[in-house]
Short mmCIF file of C-alpha atoms in Angstrom, two decimals:
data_model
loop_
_atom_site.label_atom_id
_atom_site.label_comp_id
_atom_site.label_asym_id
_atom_site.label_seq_id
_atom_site.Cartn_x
_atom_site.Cartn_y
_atom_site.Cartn_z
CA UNK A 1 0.00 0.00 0.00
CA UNK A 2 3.15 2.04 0.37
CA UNK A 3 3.90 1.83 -3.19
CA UNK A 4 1.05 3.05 -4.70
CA UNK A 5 1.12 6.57 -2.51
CA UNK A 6 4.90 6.74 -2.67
CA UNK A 7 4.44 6.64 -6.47
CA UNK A 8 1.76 9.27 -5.98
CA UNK A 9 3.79 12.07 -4.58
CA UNK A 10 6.42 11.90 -6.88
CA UNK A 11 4.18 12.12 -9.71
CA UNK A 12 2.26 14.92 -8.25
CA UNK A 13 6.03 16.36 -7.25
CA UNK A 14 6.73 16.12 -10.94
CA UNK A 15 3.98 18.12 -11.91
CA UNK A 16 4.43 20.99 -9.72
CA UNK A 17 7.78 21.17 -11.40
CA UNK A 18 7.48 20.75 -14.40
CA UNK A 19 3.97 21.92 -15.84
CA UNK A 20 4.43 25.74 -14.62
CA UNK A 21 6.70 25.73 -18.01
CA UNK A 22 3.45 25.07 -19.99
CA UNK A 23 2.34 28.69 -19.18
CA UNK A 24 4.73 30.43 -20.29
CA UNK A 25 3.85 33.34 -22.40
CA UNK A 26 4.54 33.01 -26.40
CA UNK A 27 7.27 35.78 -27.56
CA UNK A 28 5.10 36.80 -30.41
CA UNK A 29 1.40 37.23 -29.80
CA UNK A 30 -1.07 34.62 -31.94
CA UNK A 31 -3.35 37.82 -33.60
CA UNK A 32 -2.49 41.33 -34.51
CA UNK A 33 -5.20 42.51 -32.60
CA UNK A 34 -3.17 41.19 -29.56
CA UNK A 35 -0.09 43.03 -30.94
CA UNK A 36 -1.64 46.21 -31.11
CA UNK A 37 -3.24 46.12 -27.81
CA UNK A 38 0.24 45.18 -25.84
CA UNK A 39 1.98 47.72 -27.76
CA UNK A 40 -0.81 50.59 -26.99
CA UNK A 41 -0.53 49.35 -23.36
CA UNK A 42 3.16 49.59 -23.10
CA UNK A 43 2.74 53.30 -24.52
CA UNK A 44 0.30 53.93 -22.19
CA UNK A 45 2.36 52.50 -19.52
CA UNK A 46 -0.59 49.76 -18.23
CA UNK A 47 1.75 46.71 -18.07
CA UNK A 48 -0.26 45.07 -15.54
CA UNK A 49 -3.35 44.89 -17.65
CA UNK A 50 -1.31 43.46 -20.90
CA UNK A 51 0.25 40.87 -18.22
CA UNK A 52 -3.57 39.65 -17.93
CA UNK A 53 -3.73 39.38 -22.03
CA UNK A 54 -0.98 36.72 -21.84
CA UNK A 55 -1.49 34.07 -23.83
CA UNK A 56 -0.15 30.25 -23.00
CA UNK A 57 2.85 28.52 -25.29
CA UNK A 58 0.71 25.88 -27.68
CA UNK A 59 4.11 24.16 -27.49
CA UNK A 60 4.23 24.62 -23.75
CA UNK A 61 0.83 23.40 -24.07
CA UNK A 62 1.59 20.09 -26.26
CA UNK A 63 4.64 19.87 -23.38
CA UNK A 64 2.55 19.92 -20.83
CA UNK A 65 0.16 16.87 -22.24
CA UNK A 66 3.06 15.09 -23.61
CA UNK A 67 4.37 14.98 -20.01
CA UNK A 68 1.08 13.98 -18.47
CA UNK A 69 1.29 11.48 -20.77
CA UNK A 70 4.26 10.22 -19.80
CA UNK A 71 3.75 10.09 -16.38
CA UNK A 72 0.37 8.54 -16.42
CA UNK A 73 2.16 5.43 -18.30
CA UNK A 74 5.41 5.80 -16.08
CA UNK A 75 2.66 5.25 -13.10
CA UNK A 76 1.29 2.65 -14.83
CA UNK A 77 4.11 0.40 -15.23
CA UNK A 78 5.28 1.41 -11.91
CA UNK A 79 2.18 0.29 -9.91
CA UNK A 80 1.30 -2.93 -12.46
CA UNK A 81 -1.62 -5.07 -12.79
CA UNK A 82 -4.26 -5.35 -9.82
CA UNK A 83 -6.94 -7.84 -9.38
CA UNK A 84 -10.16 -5.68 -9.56
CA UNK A 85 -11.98 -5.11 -6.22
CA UNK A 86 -15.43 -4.30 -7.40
CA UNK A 87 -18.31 -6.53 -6.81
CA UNK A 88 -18.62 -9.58 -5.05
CA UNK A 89 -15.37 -11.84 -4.15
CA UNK A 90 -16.62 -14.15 -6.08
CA UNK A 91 -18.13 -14.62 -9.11
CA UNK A 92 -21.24 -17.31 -8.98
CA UNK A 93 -21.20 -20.42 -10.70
CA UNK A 94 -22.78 -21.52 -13.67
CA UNK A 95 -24.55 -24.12 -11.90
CA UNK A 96 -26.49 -24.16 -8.84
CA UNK A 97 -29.22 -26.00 -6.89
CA UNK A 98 -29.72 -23.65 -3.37
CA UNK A 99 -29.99 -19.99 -3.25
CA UNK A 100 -26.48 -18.46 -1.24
CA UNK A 101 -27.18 -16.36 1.46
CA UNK A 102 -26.69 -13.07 -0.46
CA UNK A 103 -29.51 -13.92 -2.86
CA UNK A 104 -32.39 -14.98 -0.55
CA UNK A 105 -36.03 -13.31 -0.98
CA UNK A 106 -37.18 -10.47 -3.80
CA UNK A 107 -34.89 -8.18 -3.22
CA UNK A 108 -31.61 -9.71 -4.36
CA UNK A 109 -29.69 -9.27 -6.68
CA UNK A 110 -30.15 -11.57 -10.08
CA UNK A 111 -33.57 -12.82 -8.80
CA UNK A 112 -36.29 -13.20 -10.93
CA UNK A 113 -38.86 -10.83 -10.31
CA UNK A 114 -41.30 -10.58 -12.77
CA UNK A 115 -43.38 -12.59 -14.48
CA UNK A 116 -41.69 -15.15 -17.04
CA UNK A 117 -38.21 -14.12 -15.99
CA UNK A 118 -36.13 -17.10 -14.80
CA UNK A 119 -33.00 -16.73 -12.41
CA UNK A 120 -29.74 -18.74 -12.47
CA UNK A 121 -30.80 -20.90 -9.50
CA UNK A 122 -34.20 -21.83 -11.33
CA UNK A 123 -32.54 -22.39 -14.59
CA UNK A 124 -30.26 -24.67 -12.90
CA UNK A 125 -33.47 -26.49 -11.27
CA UNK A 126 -35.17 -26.89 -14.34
CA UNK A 127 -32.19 -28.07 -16.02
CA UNK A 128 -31.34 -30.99 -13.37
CA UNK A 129 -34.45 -32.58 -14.36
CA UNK A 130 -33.09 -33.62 -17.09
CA UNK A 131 -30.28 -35.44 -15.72
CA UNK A 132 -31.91 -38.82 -15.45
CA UNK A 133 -32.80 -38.90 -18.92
CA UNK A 134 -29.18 -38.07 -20.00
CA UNK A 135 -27.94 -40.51 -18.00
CA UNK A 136 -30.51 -43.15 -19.76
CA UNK A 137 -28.93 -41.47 -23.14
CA UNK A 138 -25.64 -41.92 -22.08
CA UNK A 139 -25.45 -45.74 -21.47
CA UNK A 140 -27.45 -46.43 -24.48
CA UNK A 141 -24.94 -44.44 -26.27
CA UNK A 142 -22.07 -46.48 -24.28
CA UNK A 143 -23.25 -49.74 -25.21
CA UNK A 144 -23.38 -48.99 -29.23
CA UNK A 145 -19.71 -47.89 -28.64
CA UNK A 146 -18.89 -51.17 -26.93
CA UNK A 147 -20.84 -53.17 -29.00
CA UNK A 148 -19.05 -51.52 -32.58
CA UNK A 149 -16.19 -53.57 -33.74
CA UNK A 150 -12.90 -52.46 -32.94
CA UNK A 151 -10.63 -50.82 -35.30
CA UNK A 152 -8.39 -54.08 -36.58
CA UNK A 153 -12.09 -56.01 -37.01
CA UNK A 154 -13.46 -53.14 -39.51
CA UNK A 155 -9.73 -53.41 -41.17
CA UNK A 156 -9.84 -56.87 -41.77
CA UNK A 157 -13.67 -56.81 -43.05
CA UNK A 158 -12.65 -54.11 -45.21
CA UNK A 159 -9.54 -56.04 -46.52
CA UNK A 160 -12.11 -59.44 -47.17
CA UNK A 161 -14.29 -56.85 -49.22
CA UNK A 162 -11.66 -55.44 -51.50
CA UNK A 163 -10.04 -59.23 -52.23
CA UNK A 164 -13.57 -60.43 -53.21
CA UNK A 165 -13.68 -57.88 -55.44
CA UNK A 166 -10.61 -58.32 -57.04
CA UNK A 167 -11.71 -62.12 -57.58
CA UNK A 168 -14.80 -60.94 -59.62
CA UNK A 169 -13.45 -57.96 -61.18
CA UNK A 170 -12.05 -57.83 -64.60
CA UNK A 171 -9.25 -55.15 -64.96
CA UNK A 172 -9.14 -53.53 -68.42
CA UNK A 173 -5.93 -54.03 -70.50
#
């Protein structure tokens, strides 16, 4: 935790340092208008009121954001990845039977609350009732497999069916 605010004052150090330069005034002014004015003022001797008409450097300005910049990613690197804290510590499972304690009656959060909606828990419910059946499915479907012939059986039928045809077949010359 010392890192992070250690990390912080130097940055905001940096900054104090370094982005007064971005304000600097330009040594020629941007308009004519502004020339005009400054010079009429230095005539008139009102050097306080042109000091107002300052404008900032654009490349004090382009500085200035190239060095924010540059510290924002310094920072970044600096402090590296961090597991996100928002939310819950723990993310709920796909599949659930029982409500957890954070999610009991109406007013929690993912329950289903009006009519036709269907929340994880329910959808989990609804689709456990169809475990018996798969399991029926499944050892049908495991007794086909054991009951195929293996792979050298199909070879060797395959190999019977191709010399029986070269007994009957005539080859062109």
């Amino acid at each position: 935790m010392v890192r992070p605010v250690a990390v912080a004052l130097v940055l905001v150090g940096a900054c104090a340092l370094l982005l007064p330069s971005a304000f600097v005034p330009c040594k020629a002014p941007s308009h004519p208008a502004v020339a005009a004015t400054r010079f009429r003022d230095l005539q008139t001797g009102s050097a306080a009121e042109s000091a107002a008409a300052v404008e900032p450097s654009p490349s004090g300005a382009a500085a200035a954001a190239s060095l924010a910049v540059a510290l924002g990613l310094f920072a970044g690197l600096l402090v590296g990845p961090q597991m996100a804290s928002a939310g819950g510590s723990q993310a709920l499972p796909t599949f659930q039977l029982s409500y957890p304690p954070g999610l009991q009656g109406i007013d929690a959060a993912n329950s289903a609350i009006e009519k036709g909606e269907i929340d994880f828990v329910t959808r989990s419910r609804i689709e456990a009732l169809g475990f018996p059946q798969g399991v029926k499915e499944f050892k049908v479907d495991d007794a086909r497999r054991r009951a195929a012939p293996s792979k050298a059986e199909r070879g060797e039928k395959e190999q019977q069916r191709i010399e029986d045809y070269a007994k009957t077949a005539q080859i062109l010359p």
